mmCIF file of the C-alpha atoms, coordinates in Angstrom:
data_MODEL
# 
_entry.id   MODEL 
# 
loop_
_atom_site.group_PDB 
_atom_site.id 
_atom_site.type_symbol 
_atom_site.label_atom_id 
_atom_site.label_alt_id 
_atom_site.label_comp_id 
_atom_site.label_asym_id 
_atom_site.label_entity_id 
_atom_site.label_seq_id 
_atom_site.pdbx_PDB_ins_code 
_atom_site.Cartn_x 
_atom_site.Cartn_y 
_atom_site.Cartn_z 
_atom_site.occupancy 
_atom_site.B_iso_or_equiv 
_atom_site.pdbx_formal_charge 
_atom_site.auth_seq_id 
_atom_site.auth_comp_id 
_atom_site.auth_asym_id 
_atom_site.auth_atom_id 
_atom_site.pdbx_PDB_model_num 
ATOM 1   C CA . MET A 1 1   ? 124.190 59.190 23.359 1.00 0.00 ? 1   MET A CA 1 
ATOM 2   C CA . LYS A 1 2   ? 120.966 57.751 24.786 1.00 0.00 ? 2   LYS A CA 1 
ATOM 3   C CA . LYS A 1 3   ? 122.759 56.882 28.064 1.00 0.00 ? 3   LYS A CA 1 
ATOM 4   C CA . TYR A 1 4   ? 123.867 60.521 28.510 1.00 0.00 ? 4   TYR A CA 1 
ATOM 5   C CA . SER A 1 5   ? 120.319 61.767 27.919 1.00 0.00 ? 5   SER A CA 1 
ATOM 6   C CA . VAL A 1 6   ? 118.989 59.439 30.620 1.00 0.00 ? 6   VAL A CA 1 
ATOM 7   C CA . ILE A 1 7   ? 121.680 60.554 33.083 1.00 0.00 ? 7   ILE A CA 1 
ATOM 8   C CA . LEU A 1 8   ? 121.002 64.229 32.311 1.00 0.00 ? 8   LEU A CA 1 
ATOM 9   C CA . ALA A 1 9   ? 117.260 63.724 32.824 1.00 0.00 ? 9   ALA A CA 1 
ATOM 10  C CA . ALA A 1 10  ? 117.898 61.998 36.182 1.00 0.00 ? 10  ALA A CA 1 
ATOM 11  C CA . VAL A 1 11  ? 120.145 64.865 37.329 1.00 0.00 ? 11  VAL A CA 1 
ATOM 12  C CA . VAL A 1 12  ? 117.562 67.478 36.308 1.00 0.00 ? 12  VAL A CA 1 
ATOM 13  C CA . LEU A 1 13  ? 114.797 65.537 38.111 1.00 0.00 ? 13  LEU A CA 1 
ATOM 14  C CA . ALA A 1 14  ? 116.888 65.226 41.287 1.00 0.00 ? 14  ALA A CA 1 
ATOM 15  C CA . ALA A 1 15  ? 117.710 68.945 41.227 1.00 0.00 ? 15  ALA A CA 1 
ATOM 16  C CA . SER A 1 16  ? 114.027 69.794 40.786 1.00 0.00 ? 16  SER A CA 1 
ATOM 17  C CA . ILE A 1 17  ? 113.018 67.629 43.739 1.00 0.00 ? 17  ILE A CA 1 
ATOM 18  C CA . MET A 1 18  ? 115.700 69.180 45.941 1.00 0.00 ? 18  MET A CA 1 
ATOM 19  C CA . ALA A 1 19  ? 114.611 72.699 44.941 1.00 0.00 ? 19  ALA A CA 1 
ATOM 20  C CA . CYS A 1 20  ? 111.024 71.963 46.013 1.00 0.00 ? 20  CYS A CA 1 
ATOM 21  C CA . GLY A 1 21  ? 112.159 71.271 49.573 1.00 0.00 ? 21  GLY A CA 1 
ATOM 22  C CA . THR A 1 22  ? 113.883 74.648 49.965 1.00 0.00 ? 22  THR A CA 1 
ATOM 23  C CA . GLY A 1 23  ? 110.884 76.917 49.397 1.00 0.00 ? 23  GLY A CA 1 
ATOM 24  C CA . ALA A 1 24  ? 109.188 78.957 52.116 1.00 0.00 ? 24  ALA A CA 1 
ATOM 25  C CA . SER A 1 25  ? 106.254 77.322 53.804 1.00 0.00 ? 25  SER A CA 1 
ATOM 26  C CA . GLY A 1 26  ? 102.752 78.600 53.259 1.00 0.00 ? 26  GLY A CA 1 
ATOM 27  C CA . THR A 1 27  ? 100.441 80.254 55.732 1.00 0.00 ? 27  THR A CA 1 
ATOM 28  C CA . GLY A 1 28  ? 98.501  78.441 58.392 1.00 0.00 ? 28  GLY A CA 1 
ATOM 29  C CA . GLU A 1 29  ? 99.645  75.151 59.835 1.00 0.00 ? 29  GLU A CA 1 
ATOM 30  C CA . SER A 1 30  ? 102.240 73.452 57.661 1.00 0.00 ? 30  SER A CA 1 
ATOM 31  C CA . ALA A 1 31  ? 104.314 70.456 58.675 1.00 0.00 ? 31  ALA A CA 1 
ATOM 32  C CA . SER A 1 32  ? 107.969 69.963 57.898 1.00 0.00 ? 32  SER A CA 1 
ATOM 33  C CA . GLU A 1 33  ? 110.239 67.367 59.400 1.00 0.00 ? 33  GLU A CA 1 
ATOM 34  C CA . LEU A 1 34  ? 113.521 68.534 60.881 1.00 0.00 ? 34  LEU A CA 1 
ATOM 35  C CA . SER A 1 35  ? 116.312 66.496 62.384 1.00 0.00 ? 35  SER A CA 1 
ATOM 36  C CA . ALA A 1 36  ? 116.882 66.599 66.121 1.00 0.00 ? 36  ALA A CA 1 
ATOM 37  C CA . GLU A 1 37  ? 120.098 68.476 65.346 1.00 0.00 ? 37  GLU A CA 1 
ATOM 38  C CA . ALA A 1 38  ? 118.146 71.240 63.589 1.00 0.00 ? 38  ALA A CA 1 
ATOM 39  C CA . LEU A 1 39  ? 115.816 71.499 66.595 1.00 0.00 ? 39  LEU A CA 1 
ATOM 40  C CA . SER A 1 40  ? 118.683 71.955 69.023 1.00 0.00 ? 40  SER A CA 1 
ATOM 41  C CA . THR A 1 41  ? 118.738 75.305 70.804 1.00 0.00 ? 41  THR A CA 1 
ATOM 42  C CA . GLU A 1 42  ? 122.545 75.186 70.913 1.00 0.00 ? 42  GLU A CA 1 
ATOM 43  C CA . GLY A 1 43  ? 123.215 75.361 67.181 1.00 0.00 ? 43  GLY A CA 1 
ATOM 44  C CA . THR A 1 44  ? 121.133 77.608 64.963 1.00 0.00 ? 44  THR A CA 1 
ATOM 45  C CA . ALA A 1 45  ? 121.561 77.887 61.201 1.00 0.00 ? 45  ALA A CA 1 
ATOM 46  C CA . PRO A 1 46  ? 122.438 81.378 59.888 1.00 0.00 ? 46  PRO A CA 1 
ATOM 47  C CA . GLU A 1 47  ? 119.065 81.739 58.144 1.00 0.00 ? 47  GLU A CA 1 
ATOM 48  C CA . GLN A 1 48  ? 117.425 80.983 61.487 1.00 0.00 ? 48  GLN A CA 1 
ATOM 49  C CA . ALA A 1 49  ? 119.333 83.461 63.617 1.00 0.00 ? 49  ALA A CA 1 
ATOM 50  C CA . GLU A 1 50  ? 117.820 83.888 67.051 1.00 0.00 ? 50  GLU A CA 1 
ATOM 51  C CA . ASP A 1 51  ? 116.595 87.287 68.136 1.00 0.00 ? 51  ASP A CA 1 
ATOM 52  C CA . THR A 1 52  ? 116.997 87.763 71.859 1.00 0.00 ? 52  THR A CA 1 
ATOM 53  C CA . ALA A 1 53  ? 114.409 90.567 71.672 1.00 0.00 ? 53  ALA A CA 1 
ATOM 54  C CA . LEU A 1 54  ? 111.729 87.899 71.219 1.00 0.00 ? 54  LEU A CA 1 
ATOM 55  C CA . GLY A 1 55  ? 110.676 86.358 74.499 1.00 0.00 ? 55  GLY A CA 1 
ATOM 56  C CA . VAL A 1 56  ? 110.488 82.660 75.299 1.00 0.00 ? 56  VAL A CA 1 
ATOM 57  C CA . PRO A 1 57  ? 106.945 81.245 75.414 1.00 0.00 ? 57  PRO A CA 1 
ATOM 58  C CA . VAL A 1 58  ? 105.818 79.598 78.630 1.00 0.00 ? 58  VAL A CA 1 
ATOM 59  C CA . VAL A 1 59  ? 103.920 76.489 77.526 1.00 0.00 ? 59  VAL A CA 1 
ATOM 60  C CA . LYS A 1 60  ? 101.408 74.835 79.844 1.00 0.00 ? 60  LYS A CA 1 
ATOM 61  C CA . ASP A 1 61  ? 101.218 71.031 79.951 1.00 0.00 ? 61  ASP A CA 1 
ATOM 62  C CA . GLY A 1 62  ? 98.524  69.619 77.697 1.00 0.00 ? 62  GLY A CA 1 
ATOM 63  C CA . VAL A 1 63  ? 94.946  69.227 78.875 1.00 0.00 ? 63  VAL A CA 1 
ATOM 64  C CA . MET A 1 64  ? 93.044  66.169 77.644 1.00 0.00 ? 64  MET A CA 1 
ATOM 65  C CA . GLN A 1 65  ? 89.646  66.840 76.089 1.00 0.00 ? 65  GLN A CA 1 
ATOM 66  C CA . ALA A 1 66  ? 87.121  65.053 73.918 1.00 0.00 ? 66  ALA A CA 1 
ATOM 67  C CA . GLY A 1 67  ? 87.520  65.688 70.215 1.00 0.00 ? 67  GLY A CA 1 
ATOM 68  C CA . GLU A 1 68  ? 85.182  65.038 67.315 1.00 0.00 ? 68  GLU A CA 1 
ATOM 69  C CA . ASP A 1 69  ? 86.688  61.658 66.335 1.00 0.00 ? 69  ASP A CA 1 
ATOM 70  C CA . CYS A 1 70  ? 89.422  61.175 68.916 1.00 0.00 ? 70  CYS A CA 1 
ATOM 71  C CA . VAL A 1 71  ? 90.853  62.292 72.230 1.00 0.00 ? 71  VAL A CA 1 
ATOM 72  C CA . GLU A 1 72  ? 92.707  65.596 72.004 1.00 0.00 ? 72  GLU A CA 1 
ATOM 73  C CA . THR A 1 73  ? 95.416  67.249 74.042 1.00 0.00 ? 73  THR A CA 1 
ATOM 74  C CA . TYR A 1 74  ? 95.218  71.035 74.121 1.00 0.00 ? 74  TYR A CA 1 
ATOM 75  C CA . PHE A 1 75  ? 98.388  73.080 74.741 1.00 0.00 ? 75  PHE A CA 1 
ATOM 76  C CA . GLU A 1 76  ? 98.557  76.840 75.210 1.00 0.00 ? 76  GLU A CA 1 
ATOM 77  C CA . TRP A 1 77  ? 101.272 79.404 75.863 1.00 0.00 ? 77  TRP A CA 1 
ATOM 78  C CA . ASN A 1 78  ? 101.700 83.071 76.619 1.00 0.00 ? 78  ASN A CA 1 
ATOM 79  C CA . ALA A 1 79  ? 101.761 85.507 73.684 1.00 0.00 ? 79  ALA A CA 1 
ATOM 80  C CA . ILE A 1 80  ? 105.133 87.036 72.827 1.00 0.00 ? 80  ILE A CA 1 
ATOM 81  C CA . ASP A 1 81  ? 105.188 90.770 72.046 1.00 0.00 ? 81  ASP A CA 1 
ATOM 82  C CA . GLY A 1 82  ? 106.331 91.439 68.488 1.00 0.00 ? 82  GLY A CA 1 
ATOM 83  C CA . ALA A 1 83  ? 105.924 87.838 67.297 1.00 0.00 ? 83  ALA A CA 1 
ATOM 84  C CA . ASP A 1 84  ? 104.321 87.169 63.916 1.00 0.00 ? 84  ASP A CA 1 
ATOM 85  C CA . GLY A 1 85  ? 103.780 83.497 64.753 1.00 0.00 ? 85  GLY A CA 1 
ATOM 86  C CA . TYR A 1 86  ? 105.093 80.414 66.483 1.00 0.00 ? 86  TYR A CA 1 
ATOM 87  C CA . GLU A 1 87  ? 106.816 77.171 65.580 1.00 0.00 ? 87  GLU A CA 1 
ATOM 88  C CA . VAL A 1 88  ? 105.642 74.118 67.503 1.00 0.00 ? 88  VAL A CA 1 
ATOM 89  C CA . SER A 1 89  ? 108.027 71.140 67.675 1.00 0.00 ? 89  SER A CA 1 
ATOM 90  C CA . VAL A 1 90  ? 106.168 67.878 68.400 1.00 0.00 ? 90  VAL A CA 1 
ATOM 91  C CA . LEU A 1 91  ? 107.588 64.547 69.568 1.00 0.00 ? 91  LEU A CA 1 
ATOM 92  C CA . ASN A 1 92  ? 105.252 61.601 70.141 1.00 0.00 ? 92  ASN A CA 1 
ATOM 93  C CA . LYS A 1 93  ? 105.267 57.994 71.237 1.00 0.00 ? 93  LYS A CA 1 
ATOM 94  C CA . TYR A 1 94  ? 102.791 55.232 71.933 1.00 0.00 ? 94  TYR A CA 1 
ATOM 95  C CA . TYR A 1 95  ? 102.319 54.989 75.724 1.00 0.00 ? 95  TYR A CA 1 
ATOM 96  C CA . GLY A 1 96  ? 104.121 51.625 75.965 1.00 0.00 ? 96  GLY A CA 1 
ATOM 97  C CA . GLU A 1 97  ? 107.243 52.754 74.101 1.00 0.00 ? 97  GLU A CA 1 
ATOM 98  C CA . ALA A 1 98  ? 110.284 53.958 75.994 1.00 0.00 ? 98  ALA A CA 1 
ATOM 99  C CA . GLU A 1 99  ? 111.536 56.587 73.516 1.00 0.00 ? 99  GLU A CA 1 
ATOM 100 C CA . PHE A 1 100 ? 109.894 59.455 71.673 1.00 0.00 ? 100 PHE A CA 1 
ATOM 101 C CA . THR A 1 101 ? 110.088 59.348 67.884 1.00 0.00 ? 101 THR A CA 1 
ATOM 102 C CA . GLU A 1 102 ? 112.704 61.261 65.973 1.00 0.00 ? 102 GLU A CA 1 
ATOM 103 C CA . PRO A 1 103 ? 112.759 63.476 64.059 1.00 0.00 ? 103 PRO A CA 1 
ATOM 104 C CA . ALA A 1 104 ? 110.265 65.885 65.542 1.00 0.00 ? 104 ALA A CA 1 
ATOM 105 C CA . GLU A 1 105 ? 107.574 67.387 63.356 1.00 0.00 ? 105 GLU A CA 1 
ATOM 106 C CA . VAL A 1 106 ? 107.447 71.194 63.289 1.00 0.00 ? 106 VAL A CA 1 
ATOM 107 C CA . TYR A 1 107 ? 104.266 73.149 62.639 1.00 0.00 ? 107 TYR A CA 1 
ATOM 108 C CA . GLU A 1 108 ? 103.625 76.870 62.284 1.00 0.00 ? 108 GLU A CA 1 
ATOM 109 C CA . THR A 1 109 ? 100.700 78.725 63.813 1.00 0.00 ? 109 THR A CA 1 
ATOM 110 C CA . THR A 1 110 ? 99.729  82.305 64.571 1.00 0.00 ? 110 THR A CA 1 
ATOM 111 C CA . ASP A 1 111 ? 97.618  81.197 67.556 1.00 0.00 ? 111 ASP A CA 1 
ATOM 112 C CA . CYS A 1 112 ? 98.877  80.808 71.129 1.00 0.00 ? 112 CYS A CA 1 
ATOM 113 C CA . ASN A 1 113 ? 97.596  77.249 71.342 1.00 0.00 ? 113 ASN A CA 1 
ATOM 114 C CA . TYR A 1 114 ? 97.963  73.918 69.606 1.00 0.00 ? 114 TYR A CA 1 
ATOM 115 C CA . THR A 1 115 ? 95.843  70.753 69.684 1.00 0.00 ? 115 THR A CA 1 
ATOM 116 C CA . LEU A 1 116 ? 97.018  67.200 69.044 1.00 0.00 ? 116 LEU A CA 1 
ATOM 117 C CA . GLY A 1 117 ? 94.699  64.213 68.782 1.00 0.00 ? 117 GLY A CA 1 
ATOM 118 C CA . ALA A 1 118 ? 94.833  60.434 68.621 1.00 0.00 ? 118 ALA A CA 1 
ATOM 119 C CA . GLN A 1 119 ? 92.438  57.514 68.816 1.00 0.00 ? 119 GLN A CA 1 
ATOM 120 C CA . ASP A 1 120 ? 94.898  55.416 70.823 1.00 0.00 ? 120 ASP A CA 1 
ATOM 121 C CA . TYR A 1 121 ? 97.114  56.054 73.842 1.00 0.00 ? 121 TYR A CA 1 
ATOM 122 C CA . TRP A 1 122 ? 99.779  58.575 72.848 1.00 0.00 ? 122 TRP A CA 1 
ATOM 123 C CA . ASP A 1 123 ? 102.244 60.737 74.770 1.00 0.00 ? 123 ASP A CA 1 
ATOM 124 C CA . PHE A 1 124 ? 103.337 64.090 73.351 1.00 0.00 ? 124 PHE A CA 1 
ATOM 125 C CA . LEU A 1 125 ? 106.172 66.494 74.108 1.00 0.00 ? 125 LEU A CA 1 
ATOM 126 C CA . ILE A 1 126 ? 106.074 69.932 72.530 1.00 0.00 ? 126 ILE A CA 1 
ATOM 127 C CA . LYS A 1 127 ? 108.211 73.024 72.641 1.00 0.00 ? 127 LYS A CA 1 
ATOM 128 C CA . VAL A 1 128 ? 107.448 76.386 71.081 1.00 0.00 ? 128 VAL A CA 1 
ATOM 129 C CA . ARG A 1 129 ? 109.424 79.348 69.811 1.00 0.00 ? 129 ARG A CA 1 
ATOM 130 C CA . ALA A 1 130 ? 108.281 82.706 68.484 1.00 0.00 ? 130 ALA A CA 1 
ATOM 131 C CA . TYR A 1 131 ? 109.292 84.139 65.127 1.00 0.00 ? 131 TYR A CA 1 
ATOM 132 C CA . LYS A 1 132 ? 108.954 87.423 63.313 1.00 0.00 ? 132 LYS A CA 1 
ATOM 133 C CA . GLY A 1 133 ? 109.549 88.355 59.714 1.00 0.00 ? 133 GLY A CA 1 
ATOM 134 C CA . THR A 1 134 ? 109.329 86.295 56.543 1.00 0.00 ? 134 THR A CA 1 
ATOM 135 C CA . GLY A 1 135 ? 111.678 84.420 54.241 1.00 0.00 ? 135 GLY A CA 1 
ATOM 136 C CA . ALA A 1 136 ? 115.367 85.207 54.689 1.00 0.00 ? 136 ALA A CA 1 
ATOM 137 C CA . ASP A 1 137 ? 114.474 88.020 57.106 1.00 0.00 ? 137 ASP A CA 1 
ATOM 138 C CA . ARG A 1 138 ? 112.726 85.709 59.563 1.00 0.00 ? 138 ARG A CA 1 
ATOM 139 C CA . VAL A 1 139 ? 114.257 85.586 63.033 1.00 0.00 ? 139 VAL A CA 1 
ATOM 140 C CA . TYR A 1 140 ? 113.452 83.161 65.842 1.00 0.00 ? 140 TYR A CA 1 
ATOM 141 C CA . GLY A 1 141 ? 113.370 83.391 69.592 1.00 0.00 ? 141 GLY A CA 1 
ATOM 142 C CA . GLU A 1 142 ? 114.590 80.636 71.866 1.00 0.00 ? 142 GLU A CA 1 
ATOM 143 C CA . TRP A 1 143 ? 112.710 77.343 72.294 1.00 0.00 ? 143 TRP A CA 1 
ATOM 144 C CA . SER A 1 144 ? 110.484 77.037 75.339 1.00 0.00 ? 144 SER A CA 1 
ATOM 145 C CA . GLU A 1 145 ? 110.814 74.316 77.932 1.00 0.00 ? 145 GLU A CA 1 
ATOM 146 C CA . GLU A 1 146 ? 109.087 71.087 76.869 1.00 0.00 ? 146 GLU A CA 1 
ATOM 147 C CA . ALA A 1 147 ? 105.467 70.576 77.863 1.00 0.00 ? 147 ALA A CA 1 
ATOM 148 C CA . ALA A 1 148 ? 103.894 67.118 78.122 1.00 0.00 ? 148 ALA A CA 1 
ATOM 149 C CA . GLY A 1 149 ? 100.447 65.871 77.165 1.00 0.00 ? 149 GLY A CA 1 
ATOM 150 C CA . PHE A 1 150 ? 98.706  62.565 76.478 1.00 0.00 ? 150 PHE A CA 1 
ATOM 151 C CA . THR A 1 151 ? 95.488  61.106 75.072 1.00 0.00 ? 151 THR A CA 1 
ATOM 152 C CA . TYR A 1 152 ? 94.611  58.611 77.834 1.00 0.00 ? 152 TYR A CA 1 
ATOM 153 C CA . ASP A 1 153 ? 94.269  58.285 81.565 1.00 0.00 ? 153 ASP A CA 1 
ATOM 154 C CA . ASP A 1 154 ? 95.756  55.552 83.726 1.00 0.00 ? 154 ASP A CA 1 
ATOM 155 C CA . SER A 1 155 ? 92.396  53.842 84.326 1.00 0.00 ? 155 SER A CA 1 
ATOM 156 C CA . GLU A 1 156 ? 91.944  53.267 80.553 1.00 0.00 ? 156 GLU A CA 1 
ATOM 157 C CA . ILE A 1 157 ? 95.299  51.501 80.359 1.00 0.00 ? 157 ILE A CA 1 
ATOM 158 C CA . ALA A 1 158 ? 94.560  49.393 83.456 1.00 0.00 ? 158 ALA A CA 1 
ATOM 159 C CA . ASP A 1 159 ? 91.190  48.344 81.969 1.00 0.00 ? 159 ASP A CA 1 
ATOM 160 C CA . ASP A 1 160 ? 92.826  47.402 78.645 1.00 0.00 ? 160 ASP A CA 1 
ATOM 161 C CA . THR A 1 161 ? 95.552  45.397 80.405 1.00 0.00 ? 161 THR A CA 1 
ATOM 162 C CA . VAL A 1 162 ? 92.945  43.352 82.317 1.00 0.00 ? 162 VAL A CA 1 
ATOM 163 C CA . THR A 1 163 ? 90.905  42.799 79.118 1.00 0.00 ? 163 THR A CA 1 
ATOM 164 C CA . GLU A 1 164 ? 93.996  41.682 77.170 1.00 0.00 ? 164 GLU A CA 1 
ATOM 165 C CA . ALA A 1 165 ? 95.035  39.298 79.963 1.00 0.00 ? 165 ALA A CA 1 
ATOM 166 C CA . ASN A 1 166 ? 91.562  37.724 79.993 1.00 0.00 ? 166 ASN A CA 1 
ATOM 167 C CA . ASP A 1 167 ? 91.569  37.388 76.186 1.00 0.00 ? 167 ASP A CA 1 
ATOM 168 C CA . VAL A 1 168 ? 94.961  35.624 76.222 1.00 0.00 ? 168 VAL A CA 1 
ATOM 169 C CA . SER A 1 169 ? 94.123  33.248 79.089 1.00 0.00 ? 169 SER A CA 1 
ATOM 170 C CA . GLY A 1 170 ? 90.748  32.381 77.637 1.00 0.00 ? 170 GLY A CA 1 
ATOM 171 C CA . GLY A 1 171 ? 88.945  33.898 80.606 1.00 0.00 ? 171 GLY A CA 1 
ATOM 172 C CA . GLY A 1 172 ? 86.184  36.325 79.956 1.00 0.00 ? 172 GLY A CA 1 
ATOM 173 C CA . GLU A 1 173 ? 83.672  38.426 81.687 1.00 0.00 ? 173 GLU A CA 1 
# 
């Protein structure tokens, strides 16, 4: 009998955890990870039906700027008439890596801009889509083209490469 109680408790716990992941996200910027498949513009889940009445944002490439504790990349896009907010899909990678990370992180905002920051050398790709409505009534526009940004300039990387080479060879300045 004790074994059945333990199994029942495990099933109830698993169901509770799964139910937590299906709730609507709060206001402001909230992160949720989605698979690359879910981010595809070709296949859209029924609860995320696209509304062709919503326009497609035009996202400008990121502009590097100094942040409080790091280097930031600032992205902005045109406002879409009738939109209640925007979803921002973010891929990132360290400058030396060949591939961007998967899955993308998706954030919500009501602003027509988004800022990413890092203390190291990072590349970012974002795409944006407008939405209107809430809960099951929410509809989405199409994803924008990807925009690129980064938190370094080429001279920083060249300086670091020379410094690393000197450190390895025992040479110094």
